[in-house]
XYZ file of C-alpha atoms in Angstrom:
173
model
C 101.052 110.599 197.221
C 99.085 112.765 198.633
C 99.911 114.929 201.655
C 96.984 114.914 204.678
C 95.136 118.330 203.601
C 95.315 116.218 199.627
C 91.537 115.004 199.212
C 91.669 111.976 196.130
C 88.130 111.681 194.461
C 87.811 108.045 192.667
C 85.832 106.693 189.594
C 83.893 105.345 192.953
C 83.280 108.407 194.449
C 81.891 109.908 191.539
C 80.207 107.442 189.658
C 78.394 106.720 193.295
C 77.423 110.951 194.611
C 73.615 111.289 194.748
C 71.882 113.367 191.468
C 69.780 115.964 194.255
C 65.785 114.931 193.179
C 65.078 118.299 193.207
C 67.262 118.462 189.632
C 65.400 117.453 186.140
C 67.151 114.891 183.802
C 69.488 115.491 181.939
C 69.535 115.413 177.813
C 71.136 113.165 176.211
C 73.860 113.961 174.870
C 72.725 114.136 171.378
C 70.481 116.738 172.029
C 73.174 118.864 174.372
C 75.979 118.758 170.814
C 72.826 119.851 168.129
C 72.337 123.044 167.705
C 69.375 125.827 168.882
C 66.956 125.000 167.000
C 66.630 128.927 166.287
C 69.501 128.895 164.720
C 69.990 126.594 162.103
C 69.436 128.661 159.691
C 66.826 126.131 156.799
C 68.716 123.632 153.935
C 67.982 125.556 150.705
C 69.613 129.253 152.090
C 72.588 127.588 153.840
C 75.675 129.657 153.867
C 78.732 128.525 152.170
C 81.957 129.171 154.159
C 82.836 132.022 152.073
C 80.282 133.724 152.249
C 79.786 136.086 155.596
C 76.745 136.840 157.420
C 74.967 139.319 156.300
C 75.606 141.492 160.273
C 79.190 140.698 160.340
C 79.619 142.114 156.242
C 77.297 144.774 157.239
C 79.464 145.400 160.914
C 82.418 145.165 158.962
C 81.432 147.213 156.226
C 80.723 149.923 158.108
C 84.077 149.833 160.460
C 85.318 150.189 156.619
C 86.860 146.158 157.555
C 85.152 144.577 155.124
C 85.851 144.917 151.603
C 84.736 142.473 149.006
C 82.609 142.795 146.519
C 78.767 144.449 147.427
C 75.966 144.759 145.439
C 74.040 148.403 144.149
C 71.667 148.657 146.236
C 70.251 150.879 143.567
C 71.755 149.663 140.085
C 71.301 146.125 141.314
C 75.292 145.592 139.613
C 78.017 144.000 141.730
C 80.904 146.954 142.530
C 83.767 146.556 144.177
C 83.986 147.371 147.606
C 87.231 149.904 146.617
C 85.215 151.911 144.435
C 85.289 155.546 145.672
C 89.226 154.722 146.590
C 89.716 153.042 142.800
C 89.820 156.640 142.167
C 92.546 158.279 144.562
C 94.343 155.243 143.238
C 94.025 155.635 139.960
C 95.317 159.507 140.116
C 98.299 158.581 143.139
C 99.234 156.235 140.345
C 98.841 159.151 137.965
C 101.257 161.183 139.277
C 103.604 159.180 139.686
C 103.679 158.160 135.774
C 103.461 162.182 135.560
C 106.601 162.559 137.623
C 109.013 159.251 136.145
C 108.214 160.665 132.732
C 111.030 163.236 133.706
C 113.187 160.615 135.407
C 115.383 159.253 133.159
C 116.136 155.161 132.861
C 118.396 155.194 135.467
C 116.888 157.895 137.673
C 114.189 155.586 137.306
C 115.570 152.364 139.145
C 117.421 153.681 140.995
C 114.250 155.257 142.930
C 112.229 151.336 142.833
C 116.077 150.201 144.275
C 115.412 152.393 147.367
C 117.749 155.515 146.792
C 115.472 157.765 144.501
C 114.845 161.078 145.111
C 117.854 162.089 147.392
C 116.930 165.827 145.911
C 113.841 166.356 146.936
C 115.361 165.744 151.097
C 114.902 168.312 153.905
C 117.656 167.619 156.437
C 119.930 165.754 156.607
C 119.364 162.045 155.078
C 119.880 159.748 157.981
C 122.086 156.932 157.910
C 119.140 153.810 156.890
C 119.116 156.440 154.120
C 122.306 156.735 152.806
C 122.832 152.534 153.519
C 119.605 151.990 151.136
C 121.981 154.097 148.769
C 125.111 152.481 148.841
C 123.440 149.318 148.524
C 121.677 150.410 145.133
C 124.748 151.681 143.980
C 126.646 148.402 143.931
C 123.720 146.693 142.076
C 124.814 149.684 139.958
C 127.740 147.717 137.269
C 128.812 151.683 135.870
C 128.115 153.248 139.243
C 130.863 149.909 140.916
C 133.055 150.718 138.074
C 134.446 154.528 139.466
C 134.718 152.781 142.848
C 137.512 150.024 144.148
C 134.761 147.726 143.738
C 134.647 145.409 141.187
C 132.339 142.907 141.754
C 129.265 143.496 144.218
C 129.092 140.735 146.316
C 132.172 142.938 147.797
C 130.823 146.048 147.623
C 127.655 144.907 149.081
C 129.743 143.808 152.178
C 131.996 146.405 152.600
C 127.988 148.127 152.830
C 126.642 146.103 154.737
C 129.994 146.183 157.032
C 129.538 149.971 157.365
C 131.421 151.342 155.268
C 129.105 153.793 152.617
C 130.269 156.588 151.626
C 132.787 155.931 149.251
C 129.354 154.927 147.254
C 127.888 157.794 148.789
C 130.320 160.032 147.038
C 130.216 158.308 143.410
C 126.206 159.193 143.968
C 126.545 162.090 144.511
C 128.862 163.691 142.108
């Protein structure tokens, strides 16, 4: 219910309201919803939904966000936007391959599970690192046999329960 300070406007009030006499007539709805003529592109050059507008693409490249393929202005060839980074990528993976060639298969698997390079650590090992190493050890049946756990599930439950020392001792042998 309206209060004394509330004004209620009804449909009759809106429809009978007079427009100012100096106001231009309102355009038809179709005209108001149509895009401006200066924005509409010719039908023969209409951009596709997957092609960003050139201004946006240029801005993205300038800011380092746009990583789509681009054309080399000198040769006309389409090149990866990350061509410069590919050299660094190849170099990084080359170093990783060189490092892996000095590791045993078991060390490679432990590293893939997030438990590698414990000998390169500086300072005390974090609780998260111990837990990660212990979980990786629980996945290895040979390491589990050196503990009191025969099943991976029980070993993992013990690690999640906060008991990591049993596996860390085995891993550090």
